[in-house]
Coordinates of N, CA, C and O in Angstrom, one line a residue:
Q1 N 4.6 -51.3 43.7 CA 4.2 -50.0 44.1 C 3.1 -49.6 42.5 O 3.0 -49.6 41.7
V2 N 1.8 -49.1 43.1 CA 0.7 -48.8 42.2 C 0.9 -47.3 41.8 O 1.4 -46.2 42.4
Q3 N 0.9 -47.1 40.4 CA 1.2 -45.7 39.6 C 0.0 -45.6 38.8 O -0.5 -46.5 38.0
L4 N -0.1 -44.2 38.5 CA -1.2 -43.9 37.5 C -0.4 -43.1 36.6 O 0.0 -42.1 37.1
V5 N -0.5 -43.2 35.2 CA 0.3 -42.5 34.2 C -0.7 -41.8 33.2 O -1.3 -42.6 32.7
E6 N -1.0 -40.6 33.4 CA -1.7 -39.8 32.2 C -1.1 -39.6 30.9 O 0.2 -39.4 31.0
S7 N -1.8 -39.4 29.6 CA -1.2 -38.9 28.6 C -2.1 -38.4 27.8 O -3.7 -38.6 28.1
G8 N -1.9 -37.7 26.8 CA -3.0 -37.1 25.8 C -3.3 -35.9 25.9 O -4.0 -35.4 25.0
G9 N -2.6 -35.1 26.9 CA -2.7 -33.4 26.9 C -2.0 -32.9 25.6 O -1.3 -33.3 25.3
G10 N -2.4 -31.9 25.6 CA -2.1 -30.7 24.9 C -2.7 -29.5 24.4 O -3.4 -29.1 25.2
L11 N -2.3 -29.0 23.3 CA -2.8 -27.6 22.9 C -3.9 -27.7 21.8 O -3.4 -28.5 20.8
V12 N -4.9 -27.4 21.8 CA -6.0 -27.2 20.9 C -6.7 -26.1 20.8 O -7.0 -25.4 21.9
Q13 N -7.3 -25.8 19.5 CA -8.1 -24.7 19.5 C -9.6 -24.9 20.0 O -10.2 -26.3 20.2
A14 N -10.1 -23.7 20.3 CA -11.5 -23.9 20.8 C -12.2 -24.6 19.8 O -12.3 -24.4 18.5
G15 N -13.1 -25.8 20.4 CA -14.0 -26.5 19.3 C -13.6 -27.5 19.0 O -14.2 -28.8 18.3
G16 N -12.1 -27.8 19.2 CA -11.6 -29.0 19.1 C -11.8 -30.1 20.1 O -12.6 -30.2 20.9
S17 N -10.7 -31.5 19.8 CA -11.1 -32.4 20.6 C -9.6 -33.0 21.1 O -8.5 -32.7 20.4
L18 N -9.8 -33.7 22.6 CA -8.6 -34.5 23.0 C -9.0 -35.5 23.6 O -10.2 -35.6 23.9
R19 N -8.2 -36.5 23.5 CA -8.4 -37.8 24.5 C -7.5 -38.3 25.3 O -6.4 -38.3 24.8
L20 N -7.8 -38.1 26.5 CA -7.0 -38.4 27.9 C -6.9 -39.9 28.0 O -8.1 -40.6 27.9
S21 N -5.8 -40.5 28.3 CA -5.7 -41.8 29.0 C -5.2 -41.9 30.2 O -4.1 -41.1 30.4
C22 N -5.2 -42.7 30.9 CA -4.7 -43.1 32.3 C -4.6 -44.5 32.5 O -5.5 -44.9 32.8
A23 N -3.3 -44.8 32.7 CA -3.3 -46.3 32.9 C -2.5 -46.6 34.4 O -1.6 -46.1 34.7
A24 N -3.2 -47.6 34.8 CA -2.8 -47.8 36.3 C -2.1 -49.0 36.1 O -2.0 -50.1 35.6
S25 N -0.9 -49.2 37.0 CA 0.0 -50.4 37.2 C 0.4 -50.8 38.4 O 0.4 -49.6 39.3
G26 N 1.0 -52.0 38.6 CA 1.4 -52.3 39.9 C 0.9 -53.6 40.3 O 0.3 -54.3 39.6
S27 N 0.9 -54.0 41.7 CA 0.4 -55.2 42.2 C -1.2 -55.0 42.5 O -1.5 -54.6 43.7
I28 N -1.9 -54.7 41.7 CA -3.7 -54.4 41.7 C -4.3 -55.5 42.1 O -4.4 -56.4 40.8
F29 N -5.2 -55.5 42.8 CA -6.1 -56.6 43.0 C -7.3 -56.2 42.3 O -8.1 -56.9 41.7
G30 N -7.8 -55.0 42.4 CA -9.1 -54.5 41.9 C -9.1 -53.2 41.7 O -8.2 -52.2 42.6
I31 N -9.7 -52.5 40.9 CA -10.0 -50.9 40.8 C -11.6 -50.7 40.8 O -12.3 -51.3 40.2
N32 N -12.1 -49.9 41.8 CA -13.4 -49.6 42.1 C -13.6 -48.2 41.0 O -13.7 -48.5 39.7
T33 N -13.8 -47.2 41.6 CA -14.0 -45.9 41.0 C -12.9 -45.2 40.1 O -11.7 -45.3 40.6
M34 N -12.8 -45.0 38.8 CA -11.7 -44.3 38.2 C -12.2 -42.9 37.9 O -13.5 -42.7 37.3
G35 N -11.4 -41.8 38.0 CA -11.9 -40.4 37.5 C -11.0 -39.4 37.0 O -9.8 -39.8 37.0
W36 N -11.6 -38.5 36.4 CA -10.7 -37.3 36.2 C -10.9 -36.0 36.8 O -12.3 -35.6 36.9
Y37 N -10.2 -35.3 37.2 CA -10.2 -34.0 37.9 C -9.2 -33.0 37.1 O -8.3 -33.5 36.3
R38 N -9.5 -31.7 37.6 CA -9.0 -31.0 36.9 C -8.8 -29.8 37.6 O -9.4 -29.4 38.7
Q39 N -7.4 -28.9 37.6 CA -7.1 -27.8 38.3 C -6.5 -26.7 37.5 O -5.5 -26.7 37.1
A40 N -7.2 -25.5 37.5 CA -6.7 -24.3 36.9 C -6.0 -23.4 37.5 O -6.0 -23.4 38.9
P41 N -4.9 -22.6 37.1 CA -4.1 -21.7 38.2 C -4.9 -21.1 39.1 O -5.9 -20.3 38.5
G42 N -4.7 -21.0 40.3 CA -5.6 -20.3 41.1 C -7.0 -20.8 41.7 O -7.7 -19.9 42.2
K43 N -7.4 -22.0 41.3 CA -8.6 -22.5 41.3 C -8.4 -23.9 42.1 O -7.2 -24.4 42.0
Q44 N -9.2 -24.4 42.8 CA -9.4 -25.6 43.5 C -9.6 -26.6 42.4 O -10.1 -26.6 41.3
R45 N -9.1 -27.9 42.8 CA -9.1 -28.8 41.9 C -10.6 -29.4 41.9 O -11.3 -29.6 42.8
E46 N -11.1 -29.7 40.7 CA -12.4 -29.9 40.6 C -12.5 -31.5 40.0 O -12.0 -31.8 39.2
L47 N -13.8 -32.0 40.2 CA -14.1 -33.3 39.7 C -14.6 -33.0 38.1 O -15.5 -32.1 37.9
V48 N -14.3 -33.7 37.3 CA -14.6 -33.6 35.9 C -15.5 -34.6 35.6 O -16.6 -34.5 35.0
A49 N -15.3 -35.9 35.8 CA -16.0 -37.1 35.3 C -15.6 -38.3 36.1 O -14.5 -38.3 36.7
R50 N -16.3 -39.4 36.5 CA -15.9 -40.4 37.1 C -16.7 -41.6 36.5 O -17.9 -41.4 36.2
I51 N -16.1 -43.0 36.8 CA -16.7 -44.2 36.3 C -16.5 -45.3 37.2 O -15.3 -45.3 37.7
T52 N -17.4 -46.1 37.4 CA -17.3 -47.0 38.6 C -17.1 -48.5 37.9 O -16.9 -48.3 36.6
S53 N -16.6 -49.4 38.4 CA -16.3 -50.5 38.1 C -17.5 -51.3 37.3 O -17.4 -52.0 36.2
G54 N -18.7 -50.9 37.6 CA -19.8 -51.4 37.0 C -20.1 -50.2 35.9 O -21.6 -50.5 35.1
R55 N -19.4 -49.1 35.4 CA -19.6 -48.6 34.3 C -20.5 -47.6 34.5 O -21.0 -46.7 33.5
T56 N -21.0 -47.1 35.6 CA -21.7 -45.9 35.9 C -21.1 -44.6 36.1 O -19.7 -44.7 36.7
T57 N -21.5 -43.9 35.2 CA -20.7 -42.4 35.1 C -21.5 -41.3 35.8 O -22.6 -41.3 35.8
N58 N -20.5 -40.5 36.1 CA -21.0 -39.0 36.6 C -20.1 -37.9 35.9 O -19.0 -38.1 35.8
Y59 N -20.8 -36.7 35.5 CA -20.1 -35.8 34.9 C -20.3 -34.3 35.7 O -21.6 -34.1 36.3
A60 N -19.4 -33.4 35.6 CA -19.6 -32.1 36.3 C -20.8 -31.3 35.2 O -20.6 -31.6 34.0
D61 N -21.3 -30.5 35.4 CA -22.2 -30.1 34.8 C -21.7 -29.4 33.7 O -22.4 -29.2 32.5
S62 N -20.6 -28.5 33.9 CA -19.9 -27.9 33.0 C -19.3 -28.6 32.0 O -19.1 -28.1 30.8
V63 N -19.4 -30.3 31.8 CA -18.7 -31.0 30.7 C -19.8 -31.7 30.2 O -19.5 -32.5 29.2
K64 N -21.1 -31.9 30.9 CA -21.9 -32.8 30.3 C -22.3 -32.4 28.8 O -22.7 -31.3 28.5
G65 N -22.5 -33.5 28.1 CA -23.0 -33.4 26.5 C -21.6 -33.2 25.9 O -21.5 -33.4 24.8
R66 N -20.4 -33.0 26.4 CA -19.3 -32.6 25.7 C -18.0 -33.6 25.9 O -17.5 -34.2 25.1
F67 N -18.0 -34.1 27.2 CA -17.1 -35.1 27.6 C -17.7 -36.8 27.9 O -18.9 -36.7 28.3
T68 N -16.8 -37.5 27.5 CA -17.2 -38.8 27.6 C -16.2 -39.7 28.3 O -15.0 -39.8 28.0
I69 N -16.2 -40.3 29.7 CA -15.5 -41.3 30.3 C -15.8 -42.7 30.2 O -16.9 -43.1 29.8
S70 N -14.7 -43.2 29.8 CA -15.0 -45.0 29.5 C -13.7 -45.6 30.2 O -12.6 -44.6 30.5
R71 N -13.6 -46.9 30.3 CA -12.6 -47.7 30.9 C -12.6 -49.0 30.3 O -13.5 -49.3 29.4
D72 N -11.3 -49.4 30.3 CA -10.8 -50.7 29.8 C -10.2 -51.5 31.0 O -9.2 -51.3 31.5
S73 N -11.3 -52.3 31.6 CA -10.7 -52.9 32.8 C -9.6 -53.9 32.6 O -8.7 -54.2 33.6
A74 N -9.7 -54.7 31.4 CA -8.5 -55.4 31.1 C -7.3 -54.7 31.2 O -6.3 -55.5 31.3
K75 N -7.2 -53.6 30.8 CA -6.1 -52.7 30.6 C -5.6 -52.0 31.7 O -4.7 -51.1 31.8
N76 N -6.6 -51.9 32.7 CA -6.4 -50.8 34.1 C -6.5 -49.5 33.4 O -5.6 -48.6 34.0
T77 N -7.2 -49.2 32.4 CA -7.2 -47.9 31.9 C -8.5 -46.9 31.8 O -9.4 -47.7 31.5
V78 N -8.4 -45.8 32.0 CA -9.5 -45.0 31.8 C -9.2 -43.7 30.8 O -8.1 -43.4 30.8
Y79 N -10.4 -43.5 30.4 CA -10.2 -42.4 29.0 C -10.9 -41.6 29.3 O -12.1 -41.5 29.8
L80 N -10.7 -40.2 28.7 CA -11.6 -39.0 28.9 C -11.7 -38.4 27.4 O -10.4 -37.9 27.0
Q81 N -12.7 -38.8 26.8 CA -13.0 -37.9 25.4 C -13.6 -36.6 25.6 O -14.4 -36.7 26.1
M82 N -12.9 -35.7 25.2 CA -13.1 -34.2 25.3 C -13.3 -33.5 23.9 O -12.5 -33.5 23.0
N83 N -14.9 -33.2 23.7 CA -15.2 -32.7 22.6 C -15.5 -31.3 22.8 O -16.0 -30.9 23.9
S84 N -15.6 -30.5 21.7 CA -16.2 -29.0 21.7 C -15.4 -28.4 22.9 O -16.1 -27.6 23.9
L85 N -14.0 -28.4 22.8 CA -13.4 -27.8 23.9 C -13.5 -26.4 24.0 O -13.7 -25.6 23.0
K86 N -13.6 -25.9 25.4 CA -13.7 -24.3 25.5 C -12.4 -23.8 26.2 O -11.6 -24.5 27.0
P87 N -12.0 -22.5 26.1 CA -10.8 -21.9 26.9 C -10.9 -22.1 28.3 O -9.9 -22.5 28.9
E88 N -12.1 -22.2 28.8 CA -12.5 -22.4 30.4 C -12.0 -24.1 30.8 O -12.0 -24.4 31.9
D89 N -11.9 -24.6 29.6 CA -11.5 -26.1 30.0 C -10.0 -26.5 30.2 O -9.4 -27.3 30.7
T90 N -9.4 -25.2 30.1 CA -7.8 -25.2 30.2 C -7.4 -25.4 31.6 O -8.1 -24.8 32.7
A91 N -6.6 -26.5 31.9 CA -6.4 -26.8 33.3 C -5.4 -28.1 33.2 O -5.1 -28.7 32.2
V92 N -4.7 -28.4 34.4 CA -3.9 -29.7 34.7 C -4.9 -30.8 34.8 O -5.8 -30.5 35.9
Y93 N -5.0 -31.9 34.2 CA -6.0 -32.9 34.4 C -5.4 -34.0 34.9 O -4.4 -34.5 34.6
Y94 N -5.9 -34.4 36.2 CA -5.5 -35.6 37.0 C -6.3 -36.9 37.0 O -7.4 -36.7 37.1
C95 N -5.7 -37.8 36.7 CA -6.4 -39.1 36.6 C -6.5 -39.6 38.4 O -5.5 -39.5 39.1
N96 N -7.5 -40.0 38.7 CA -8.0 -40.7 40.1 C -8.3 -42.1 40.1 O -9.1 -42.2 39.3
A97 N -7.9 -43.0 41.2 CA -8.4 -44.3 40.8 C -8.3 -44.9 42.3 O -7.4 -44.6 43.0
N98 N -9.5 -45.7 42.7 CA -9.8 -46.1 44.0 C -9.4 -47.6 43.8 O -10.0 -48.4 43.1
I99 N -8.1 -47.8 44.6 CA -7.4 -49.0 43.7 C -7.2 -50.1 45.1 O -6.8 -49.6 46.0
W100 N -7.4 -51.2 45.1 CA -7.3 -52.3 45.9 C -5.7 -52.9 45.7 O -5.8 -53.8 44.7
A101 N -4.8 -52.6 46.3 CA -3.5 -53.3 46.1 C -3.1 -54.4 46.8 O -3.9 -54.7 47.7
V102 N -2.7 -55.4 46.2 CA -2.4 -56.8 46.9 C -1.9 -56.6 48.5 O -2.5 -57.5 49.2
V103 N -1.1 -55.9 48.6 CA -0.5 -56.0 50.1 C -1.2 -54.9 50.9 O -1.7 -55.1 52.1
T104 N -1.4 -53.7 50.6 CA -1.9 -52.5 51.2 C -3.3 -52.3 51.5 O -3.8 -51.4 52.4
G105 N -4.3 -53.0 50.5 CA -5.6 -52.7 50.3 C -6.3 -51.6 49.8 O -5.2 -51.0 48.9
W106 N -7.3 -51.0 50.1 CA -8.0 -49.9 49.3 C -7.0 -48.6 49.6 O -6.9 -48.3 50.7
D107 N -7.1 -47.8 48.6 CA -6.7 -46.6 48.5 C -6.7 -45.6 47.3 O -6.9 -46.3 46.4
D108 N -6.9 -44.4 47.6 CA -6.7 -43.7 46.3 C -5.6 -43.1 45.7 O -4.6 -43.1 46.6
Y109 N -5.4 -43.4 44.4 CA -4.2 -43.1 43.9 C -4.5 -41.8 42.8 O -5.4 -41.6 42.1
W110 N -3.2 -41.2 42.8 CA -3.3 -40.0 41.6 C -2.3 -40.0 40.8 O -1.2 -40.4 41.2
G111 N -2.6 -39.7 39.6 CA -1.5 -39.3 38.6 C -0.8 -37.8 38.5 O -1.2 -37.3 39.5
Q112 N 0.2 -37.6 38.0 CA 0.9 -36.5 38.0 C 0.2 -35.4 37.1 O 0.8 -34.3 37.3
G113 N -0.6 -35.7 36.5 CA -1.4 -34.8 35.6 C -1.0 -34.6 34.3 O 0.4 -34.8 34.2
T114 N -1.6 -34.2 33.5 CA -1.2 -33.7 32.2 C -2.0 -32.4 31.7 O -3.0 -32.1 32.1
Q115 N -1.2 -31.8 31.1 CA -1.8 -30.1 30.7 C -2.8 -30.2 29.3 O -2.1 -30.6 28.6
V116 N -3.9 -29.6 29.5 CA -4.7 -29.3 28.6 C -4.8 -27.9 28.3 O -5.3 -27.1 29.4
T117 N -4.6 -27.5 27.0 CA -4.5 -25.7 26.8 C -5.7 -25.5 25.7 O -5.3 -26.2 24.3
V118 N -6.5 -24.9 25.9 CA -7.7 -24.7 24.7 C -7.4 -23.0 24.3 O -7.5 -22.0 25.4
S119 N -7.1 -22.9 23.2 CA -6.8 -21.5 22.7 C -8.2 -20.9 21.7 O -8.9 -21.9 21.3
S120 N -8.1 -19.8 22.1 CA -9.2 -18.9 21.1 C -8.8 -18.9 19.9 O -9.6 -18.3 19.0

């Protein structure tokens, strides 16, 4: 069974940095796009950043210039380096990946989320 596991969340002061990691495991044939989404209390889940298998990246306007997404294909892992964090970045961050499982084919998978809290 394919699984995504996030790590690296925590509490940080405004202006600080965090690095999130998400590792995919299971019977994986290939991974296309991987990305990070976030959801704050009372708000809809939103795309933060994504990266294709060709390493093309896209970012939400609110994080451009502050966050960097990257991936290690050999490890089936995607990272999100978050710098200059702001209180409005506080949310649960979810990893997403478009994965071709060996038996079931292409599908989207989600991690369980990791909490990021930015204090003033």
